[in-house]
mmCIF file of N, CA, C and O in Angstrom:
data_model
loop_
_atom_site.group_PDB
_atom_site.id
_atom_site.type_symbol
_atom_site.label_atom_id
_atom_site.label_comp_id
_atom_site.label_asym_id
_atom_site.label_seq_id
_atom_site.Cartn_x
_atom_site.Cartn_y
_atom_site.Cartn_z
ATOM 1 N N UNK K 29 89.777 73.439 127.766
ATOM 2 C CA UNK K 29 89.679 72.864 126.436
ATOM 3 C C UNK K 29 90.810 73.332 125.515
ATOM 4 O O UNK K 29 91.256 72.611 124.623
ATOM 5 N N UNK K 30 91.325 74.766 125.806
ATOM 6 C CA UNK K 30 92.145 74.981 124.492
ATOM 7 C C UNK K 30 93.571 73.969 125.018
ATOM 8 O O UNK K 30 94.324 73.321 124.293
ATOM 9 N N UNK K 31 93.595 74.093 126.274
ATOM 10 C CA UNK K 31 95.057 73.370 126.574
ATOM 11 C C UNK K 31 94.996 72.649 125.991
ATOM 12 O O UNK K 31 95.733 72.584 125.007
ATOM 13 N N UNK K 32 93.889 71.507 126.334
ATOM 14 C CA UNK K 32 93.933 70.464 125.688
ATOM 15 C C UNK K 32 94.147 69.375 123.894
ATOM 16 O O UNK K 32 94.464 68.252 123.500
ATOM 17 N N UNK K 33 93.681 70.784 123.361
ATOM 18 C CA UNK K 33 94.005 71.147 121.548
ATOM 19 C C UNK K 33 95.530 71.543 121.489
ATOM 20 O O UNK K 33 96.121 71.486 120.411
ATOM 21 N N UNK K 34 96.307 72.030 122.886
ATOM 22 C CA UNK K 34 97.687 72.647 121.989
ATOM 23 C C UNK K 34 98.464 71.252 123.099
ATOM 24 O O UNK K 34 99.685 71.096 123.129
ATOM 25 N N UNK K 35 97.832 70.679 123.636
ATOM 26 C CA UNK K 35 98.584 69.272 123.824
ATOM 27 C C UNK K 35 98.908 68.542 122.847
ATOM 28 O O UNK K 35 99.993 68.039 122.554
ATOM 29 N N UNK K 36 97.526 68.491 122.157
ATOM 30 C CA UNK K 36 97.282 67.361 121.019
ATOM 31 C C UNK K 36 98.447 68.148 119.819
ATOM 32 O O UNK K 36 98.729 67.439 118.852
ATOM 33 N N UNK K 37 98.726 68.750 119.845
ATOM 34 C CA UNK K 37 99.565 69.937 118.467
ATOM 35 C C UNK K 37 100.696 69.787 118.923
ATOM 36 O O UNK K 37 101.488 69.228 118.163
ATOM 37 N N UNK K 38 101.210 70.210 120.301
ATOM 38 C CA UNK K 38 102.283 69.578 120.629
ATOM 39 C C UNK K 38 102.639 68.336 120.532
ATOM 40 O O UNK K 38 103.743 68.073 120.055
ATOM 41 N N UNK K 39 102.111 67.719 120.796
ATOM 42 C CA UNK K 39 102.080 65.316 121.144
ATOM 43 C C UNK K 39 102.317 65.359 119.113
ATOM 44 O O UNK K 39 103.197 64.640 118.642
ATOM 45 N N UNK K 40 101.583 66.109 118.303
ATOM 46 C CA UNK K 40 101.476 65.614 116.669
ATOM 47 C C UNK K 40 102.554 66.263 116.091
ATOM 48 O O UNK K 40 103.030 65.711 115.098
ATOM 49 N N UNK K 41 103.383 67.972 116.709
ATOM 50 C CA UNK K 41 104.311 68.151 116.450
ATOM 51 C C UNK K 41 105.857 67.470 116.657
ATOM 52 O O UNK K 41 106.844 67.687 115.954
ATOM 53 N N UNK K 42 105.776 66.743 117.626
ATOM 54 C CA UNK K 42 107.208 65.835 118.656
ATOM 55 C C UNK K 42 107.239 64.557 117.438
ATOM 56 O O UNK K 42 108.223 64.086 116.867
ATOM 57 N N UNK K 43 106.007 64.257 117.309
ATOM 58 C CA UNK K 43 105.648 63.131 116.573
ATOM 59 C C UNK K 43 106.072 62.965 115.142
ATOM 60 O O UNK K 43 106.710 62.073 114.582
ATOM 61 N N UNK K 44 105.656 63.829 114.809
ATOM 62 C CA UNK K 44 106.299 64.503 113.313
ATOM 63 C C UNK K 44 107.824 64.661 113.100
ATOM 64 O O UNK K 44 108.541 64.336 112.154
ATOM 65 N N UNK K 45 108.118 65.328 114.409
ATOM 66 C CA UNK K 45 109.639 65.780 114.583
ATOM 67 C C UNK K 45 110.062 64.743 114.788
ATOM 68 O O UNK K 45 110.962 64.724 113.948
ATOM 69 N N UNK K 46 110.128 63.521 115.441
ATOM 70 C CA UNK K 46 110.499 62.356 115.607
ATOM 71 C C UNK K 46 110.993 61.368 113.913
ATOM 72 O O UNK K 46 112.047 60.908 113.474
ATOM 73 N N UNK K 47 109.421 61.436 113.376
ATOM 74 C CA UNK K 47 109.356 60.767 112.135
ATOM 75 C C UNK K 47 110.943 61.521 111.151
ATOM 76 O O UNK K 47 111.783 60.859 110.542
ATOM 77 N N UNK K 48 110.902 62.904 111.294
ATOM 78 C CA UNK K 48 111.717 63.267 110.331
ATOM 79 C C UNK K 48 112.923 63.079 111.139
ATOM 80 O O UNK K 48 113.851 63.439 110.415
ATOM 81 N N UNK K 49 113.368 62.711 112.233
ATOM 82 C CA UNK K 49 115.024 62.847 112.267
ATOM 83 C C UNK K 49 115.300 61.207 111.819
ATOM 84 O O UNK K 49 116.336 60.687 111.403
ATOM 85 N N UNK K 50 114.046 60.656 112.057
ATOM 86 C CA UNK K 50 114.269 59.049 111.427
ATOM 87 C C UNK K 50 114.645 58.801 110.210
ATOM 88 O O UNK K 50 115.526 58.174 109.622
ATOM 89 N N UNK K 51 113.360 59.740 109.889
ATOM 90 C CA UNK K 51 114.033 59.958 108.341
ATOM 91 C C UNK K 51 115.487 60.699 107.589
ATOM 92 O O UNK K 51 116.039 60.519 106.504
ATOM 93 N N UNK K 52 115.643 61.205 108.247
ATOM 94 C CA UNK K 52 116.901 61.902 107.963
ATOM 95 C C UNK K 52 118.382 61.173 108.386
ATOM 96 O O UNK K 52 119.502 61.223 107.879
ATOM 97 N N UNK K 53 117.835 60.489 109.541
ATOM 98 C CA UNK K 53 118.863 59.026 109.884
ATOM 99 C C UNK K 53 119.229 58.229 109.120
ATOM 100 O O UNK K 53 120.414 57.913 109.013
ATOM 101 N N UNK K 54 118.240 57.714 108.396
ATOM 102 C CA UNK K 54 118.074 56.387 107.529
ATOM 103 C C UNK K 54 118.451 57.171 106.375
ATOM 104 O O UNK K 54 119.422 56.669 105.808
ATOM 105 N N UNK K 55 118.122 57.979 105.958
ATOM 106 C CA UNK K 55 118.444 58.444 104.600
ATOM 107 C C UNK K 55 120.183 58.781 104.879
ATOM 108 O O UNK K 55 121.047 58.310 104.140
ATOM 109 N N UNK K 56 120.394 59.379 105.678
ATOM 110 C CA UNK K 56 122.103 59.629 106.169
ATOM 111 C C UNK K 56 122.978 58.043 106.497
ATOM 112 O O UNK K 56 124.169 57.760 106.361
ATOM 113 N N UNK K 57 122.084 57.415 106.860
ATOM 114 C CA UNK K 57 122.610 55.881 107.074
ATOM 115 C C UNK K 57 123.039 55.129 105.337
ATOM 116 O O UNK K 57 124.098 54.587 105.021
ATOM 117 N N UNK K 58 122.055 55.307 104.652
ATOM 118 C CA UNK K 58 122.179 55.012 103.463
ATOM 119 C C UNK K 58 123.092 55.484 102.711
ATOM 120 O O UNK K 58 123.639 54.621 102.024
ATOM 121 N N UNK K 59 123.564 56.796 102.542
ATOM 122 C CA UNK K 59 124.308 57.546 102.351
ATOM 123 C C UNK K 59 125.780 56.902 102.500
ATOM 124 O O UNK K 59 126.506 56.339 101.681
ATOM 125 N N UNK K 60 125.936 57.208 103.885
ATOM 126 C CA UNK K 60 127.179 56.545 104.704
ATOM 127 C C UNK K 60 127.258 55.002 103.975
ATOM 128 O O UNK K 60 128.443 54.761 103.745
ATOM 129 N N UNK K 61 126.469 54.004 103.587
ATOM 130 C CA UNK K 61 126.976 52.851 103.371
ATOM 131 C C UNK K 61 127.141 52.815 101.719
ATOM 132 O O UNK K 61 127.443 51.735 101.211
ATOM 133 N N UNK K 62 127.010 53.609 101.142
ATOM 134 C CA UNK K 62 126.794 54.026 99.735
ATOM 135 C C UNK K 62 128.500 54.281 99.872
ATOM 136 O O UNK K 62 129.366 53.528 99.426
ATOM 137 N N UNK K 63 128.670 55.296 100.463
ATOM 138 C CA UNK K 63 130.427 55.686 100.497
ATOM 139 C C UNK K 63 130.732 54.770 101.360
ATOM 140 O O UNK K 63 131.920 54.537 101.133
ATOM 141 N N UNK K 64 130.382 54.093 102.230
ATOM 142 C CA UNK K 64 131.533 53.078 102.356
ATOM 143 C C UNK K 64 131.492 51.843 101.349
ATOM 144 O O UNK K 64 132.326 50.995 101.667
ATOM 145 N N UNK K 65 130.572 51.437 99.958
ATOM 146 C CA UNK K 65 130.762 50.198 99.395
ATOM 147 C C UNK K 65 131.491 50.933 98.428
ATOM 148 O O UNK K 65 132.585 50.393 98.265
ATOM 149 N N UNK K 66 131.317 52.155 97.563
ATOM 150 C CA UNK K 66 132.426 53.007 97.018
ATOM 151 C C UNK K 66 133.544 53.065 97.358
ATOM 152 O O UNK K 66 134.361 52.987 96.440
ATOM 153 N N UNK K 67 133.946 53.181 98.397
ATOM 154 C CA UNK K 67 135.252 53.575 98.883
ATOM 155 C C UNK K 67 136.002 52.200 99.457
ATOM 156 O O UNK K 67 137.143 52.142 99.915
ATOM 157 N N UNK K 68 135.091 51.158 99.314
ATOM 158 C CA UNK K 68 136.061 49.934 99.688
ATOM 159 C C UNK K 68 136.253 48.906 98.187
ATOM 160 O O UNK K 68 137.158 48.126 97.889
ATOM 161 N N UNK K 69 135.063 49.274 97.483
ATOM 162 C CA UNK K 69 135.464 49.011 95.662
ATOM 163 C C UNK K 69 136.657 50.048 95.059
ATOM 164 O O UNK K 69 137.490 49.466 94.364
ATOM 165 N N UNK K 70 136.815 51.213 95.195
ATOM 166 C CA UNK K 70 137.837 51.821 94.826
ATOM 167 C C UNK K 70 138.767 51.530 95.708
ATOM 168 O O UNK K 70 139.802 51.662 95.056
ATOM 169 N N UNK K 71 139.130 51.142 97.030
ATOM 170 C CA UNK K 71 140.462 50.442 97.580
ATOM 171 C C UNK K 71 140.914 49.189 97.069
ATOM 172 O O UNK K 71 142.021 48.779 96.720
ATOM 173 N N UNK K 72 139.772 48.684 97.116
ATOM 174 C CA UNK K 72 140.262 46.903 95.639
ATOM 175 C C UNK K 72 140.819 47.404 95.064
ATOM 176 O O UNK K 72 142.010 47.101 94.986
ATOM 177 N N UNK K 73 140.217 48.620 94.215
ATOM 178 C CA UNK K 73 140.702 48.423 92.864
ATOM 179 C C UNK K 73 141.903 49.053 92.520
ATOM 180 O O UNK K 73 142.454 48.978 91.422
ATOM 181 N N UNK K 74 142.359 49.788 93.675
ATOM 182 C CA UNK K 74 143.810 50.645 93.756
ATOM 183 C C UNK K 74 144.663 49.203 94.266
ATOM 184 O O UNK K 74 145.765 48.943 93.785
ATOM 185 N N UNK K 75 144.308 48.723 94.821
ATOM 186 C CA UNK K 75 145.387 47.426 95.201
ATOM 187 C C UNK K 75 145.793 46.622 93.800
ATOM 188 O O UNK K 75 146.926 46.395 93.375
ATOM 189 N N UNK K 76 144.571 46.282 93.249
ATOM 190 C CA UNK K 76 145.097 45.293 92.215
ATOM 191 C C UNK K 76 145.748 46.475 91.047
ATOM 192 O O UNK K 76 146.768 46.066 90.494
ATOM 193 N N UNK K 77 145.349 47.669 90.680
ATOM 194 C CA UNK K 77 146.408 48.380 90.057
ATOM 195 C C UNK K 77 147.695 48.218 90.570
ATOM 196 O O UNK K 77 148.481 47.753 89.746
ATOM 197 N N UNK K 78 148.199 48.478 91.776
ATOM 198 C CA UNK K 78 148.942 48.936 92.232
ATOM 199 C C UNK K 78 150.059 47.296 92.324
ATOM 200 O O UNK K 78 151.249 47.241 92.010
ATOM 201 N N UNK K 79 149.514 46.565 92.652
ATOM 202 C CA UNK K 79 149.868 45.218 92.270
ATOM 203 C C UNK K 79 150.191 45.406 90.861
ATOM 204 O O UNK K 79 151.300 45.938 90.820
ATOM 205 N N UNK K 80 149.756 45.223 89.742
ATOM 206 C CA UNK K 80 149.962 44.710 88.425
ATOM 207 C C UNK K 80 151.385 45.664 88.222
ATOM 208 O O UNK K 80 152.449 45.178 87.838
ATOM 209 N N UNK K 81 151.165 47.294 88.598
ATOM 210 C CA UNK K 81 152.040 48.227 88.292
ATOM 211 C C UNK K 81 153.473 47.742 89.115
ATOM 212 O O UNK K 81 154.547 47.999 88.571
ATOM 213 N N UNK K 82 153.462 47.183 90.160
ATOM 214 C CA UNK K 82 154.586 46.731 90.747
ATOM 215 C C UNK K 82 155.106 45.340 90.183
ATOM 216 O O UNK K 82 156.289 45.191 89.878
ATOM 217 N N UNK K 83 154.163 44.330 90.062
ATOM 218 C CA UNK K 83 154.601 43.532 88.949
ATOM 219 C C UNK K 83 155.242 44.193 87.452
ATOM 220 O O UNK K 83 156.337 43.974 86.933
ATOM 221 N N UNK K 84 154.376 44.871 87.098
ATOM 222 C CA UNK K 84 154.898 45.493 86.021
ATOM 223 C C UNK K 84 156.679 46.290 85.948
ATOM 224 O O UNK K 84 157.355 46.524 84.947
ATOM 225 N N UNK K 85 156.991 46.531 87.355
ATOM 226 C CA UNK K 85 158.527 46.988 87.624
ATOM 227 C C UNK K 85 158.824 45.851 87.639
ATOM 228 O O UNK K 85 159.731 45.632 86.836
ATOM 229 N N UNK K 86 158.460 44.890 88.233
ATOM 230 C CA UNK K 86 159.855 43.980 88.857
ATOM 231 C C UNK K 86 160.158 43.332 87.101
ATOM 232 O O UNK K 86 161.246 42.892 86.728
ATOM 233 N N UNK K 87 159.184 43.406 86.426
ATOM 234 C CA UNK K 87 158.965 42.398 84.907
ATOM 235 C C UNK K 87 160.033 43.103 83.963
ATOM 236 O O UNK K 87 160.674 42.490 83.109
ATOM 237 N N UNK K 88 160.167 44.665 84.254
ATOM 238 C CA UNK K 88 161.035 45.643 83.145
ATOM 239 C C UNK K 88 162.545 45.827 84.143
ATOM 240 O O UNK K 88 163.456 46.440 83.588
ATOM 241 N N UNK K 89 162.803 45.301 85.605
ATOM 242 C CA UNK K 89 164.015 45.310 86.009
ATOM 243 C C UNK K 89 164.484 44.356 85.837
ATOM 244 O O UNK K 89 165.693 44.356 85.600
ATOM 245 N N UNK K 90 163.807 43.196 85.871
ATOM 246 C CA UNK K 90 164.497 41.654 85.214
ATOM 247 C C UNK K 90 164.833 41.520 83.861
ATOM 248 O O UNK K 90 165.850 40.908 83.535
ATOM 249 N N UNK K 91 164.101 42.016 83.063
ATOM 250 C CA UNK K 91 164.372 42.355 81.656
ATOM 251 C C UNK K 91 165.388 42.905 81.359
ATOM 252 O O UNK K 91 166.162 42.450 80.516
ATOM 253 N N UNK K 92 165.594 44.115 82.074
ATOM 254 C CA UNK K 92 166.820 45.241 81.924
ATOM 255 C C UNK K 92 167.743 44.718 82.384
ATOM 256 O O UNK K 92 168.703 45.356 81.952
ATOM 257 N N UNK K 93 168.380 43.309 83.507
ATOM 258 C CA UNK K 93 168.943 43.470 84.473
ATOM 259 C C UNK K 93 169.497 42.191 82.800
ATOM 260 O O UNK K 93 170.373 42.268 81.939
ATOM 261 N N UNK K 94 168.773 41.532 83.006
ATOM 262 C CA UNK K 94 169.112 40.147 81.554
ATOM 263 C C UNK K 94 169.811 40.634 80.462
ATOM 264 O O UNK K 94 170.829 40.110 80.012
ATOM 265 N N UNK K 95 169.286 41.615 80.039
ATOM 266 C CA UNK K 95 169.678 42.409 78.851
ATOM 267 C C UNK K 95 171.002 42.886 79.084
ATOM 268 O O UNK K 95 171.952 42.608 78.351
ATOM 269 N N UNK K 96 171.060 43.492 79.945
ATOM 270 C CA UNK K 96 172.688 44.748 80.532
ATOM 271 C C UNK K 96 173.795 43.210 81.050
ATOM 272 O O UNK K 96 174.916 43.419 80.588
ATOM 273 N N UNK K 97 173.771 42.311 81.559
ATOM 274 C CA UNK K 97 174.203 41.104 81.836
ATOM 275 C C UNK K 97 174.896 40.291 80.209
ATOM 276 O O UNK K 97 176.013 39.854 79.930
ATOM 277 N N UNK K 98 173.599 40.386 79.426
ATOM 278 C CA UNK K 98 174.103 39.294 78.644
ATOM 279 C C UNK K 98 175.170 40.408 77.340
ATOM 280 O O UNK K 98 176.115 40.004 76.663
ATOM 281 N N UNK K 99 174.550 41.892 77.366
ATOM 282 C CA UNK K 99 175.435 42.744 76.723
ATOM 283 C C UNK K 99 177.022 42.839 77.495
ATOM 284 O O UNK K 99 178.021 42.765 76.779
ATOM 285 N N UNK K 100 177.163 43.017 79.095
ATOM 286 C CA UNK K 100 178.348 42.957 79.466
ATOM 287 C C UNK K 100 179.261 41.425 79.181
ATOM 288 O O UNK K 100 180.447 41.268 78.893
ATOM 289 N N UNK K 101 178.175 40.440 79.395
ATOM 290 C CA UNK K 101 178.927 38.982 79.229
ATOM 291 C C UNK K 101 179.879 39.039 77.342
ATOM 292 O O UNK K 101 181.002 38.665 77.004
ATOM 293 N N UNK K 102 178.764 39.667 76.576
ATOM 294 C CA UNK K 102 179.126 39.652 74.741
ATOM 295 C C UNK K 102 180.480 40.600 75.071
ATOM 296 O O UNK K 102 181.549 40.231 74.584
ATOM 297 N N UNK K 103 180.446 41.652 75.784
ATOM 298 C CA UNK K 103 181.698 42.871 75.486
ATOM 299 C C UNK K 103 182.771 41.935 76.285
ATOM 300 O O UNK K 103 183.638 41.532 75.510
ATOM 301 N N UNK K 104 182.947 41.477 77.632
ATOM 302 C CA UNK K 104 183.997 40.543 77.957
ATOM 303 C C UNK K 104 184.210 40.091 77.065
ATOM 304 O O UNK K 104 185.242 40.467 76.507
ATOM 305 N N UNK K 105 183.414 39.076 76.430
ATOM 306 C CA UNK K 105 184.206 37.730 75.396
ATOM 307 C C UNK K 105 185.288 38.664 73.860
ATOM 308 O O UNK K 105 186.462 38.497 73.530
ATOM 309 N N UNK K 106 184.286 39.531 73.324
ATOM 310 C CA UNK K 106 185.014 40.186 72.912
ATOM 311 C C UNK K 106 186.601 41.104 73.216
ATOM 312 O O UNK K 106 187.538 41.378 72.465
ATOM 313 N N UNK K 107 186.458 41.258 74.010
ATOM 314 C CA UNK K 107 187.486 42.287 74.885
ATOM 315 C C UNK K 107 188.922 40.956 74.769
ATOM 316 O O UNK K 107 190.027 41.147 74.261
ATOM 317 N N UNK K 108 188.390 39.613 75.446
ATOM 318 C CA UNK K 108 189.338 38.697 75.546
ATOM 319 C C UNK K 108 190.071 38.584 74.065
ATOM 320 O O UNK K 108 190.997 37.792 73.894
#
C-alpha cells in the first residue's frame, strides 16, 4: 500500500513538473515574440530614419553643390 501512495506522489509530482516547464515555455515563448515585434518595429524605424537622414545629405549636397557653382559661375563673369 505505501508504494502505491508514493506512485501516486510521484505520477502528481512529474505531472506538476510537466505543467510548469509548459508554463515556463509559453511564458518564455511570449517573451521571445514580444522582442522579436520590438526589435523588428525598432528596425523599421531605424530604416526610415536612416532614409530621411540620407535624403537629408543628398538635399544639403545639392544645395551646396548649386550654391558653390552659381558663386564660381558670378566670380568668372566678374573676373572677365
Amino acid at each position: 500500500m505505501p508504494y502505491f501512495i508514493l506512485i501516486i506522489f510521484f505520477a502528481i509530482f512529474w505531472m506538476l513538473l510537466g505543467w510548469t516547464a509548459k508554463l515556463v515555455a509559453y511564458i518564455f515563448g511570449i517573451i521571445l515574440s514580444i522582442a522579436k515585434l520590438v526589435l523588428g518595429l525598432l528596425g523599421k524605424l531605424f530604416m526610415i530614419l536612416l532614409t530621411w537622414f540620407l535624403c537629408g545629405i543628398a538635399f544639403c549636397l545639392g544645395w551646396s553643390w548649386r550654391y558653390i557653382r552659381n558663386k564660381w559661375q558670378q566670380y568668372h563673369l566678374n573676373q572677365s
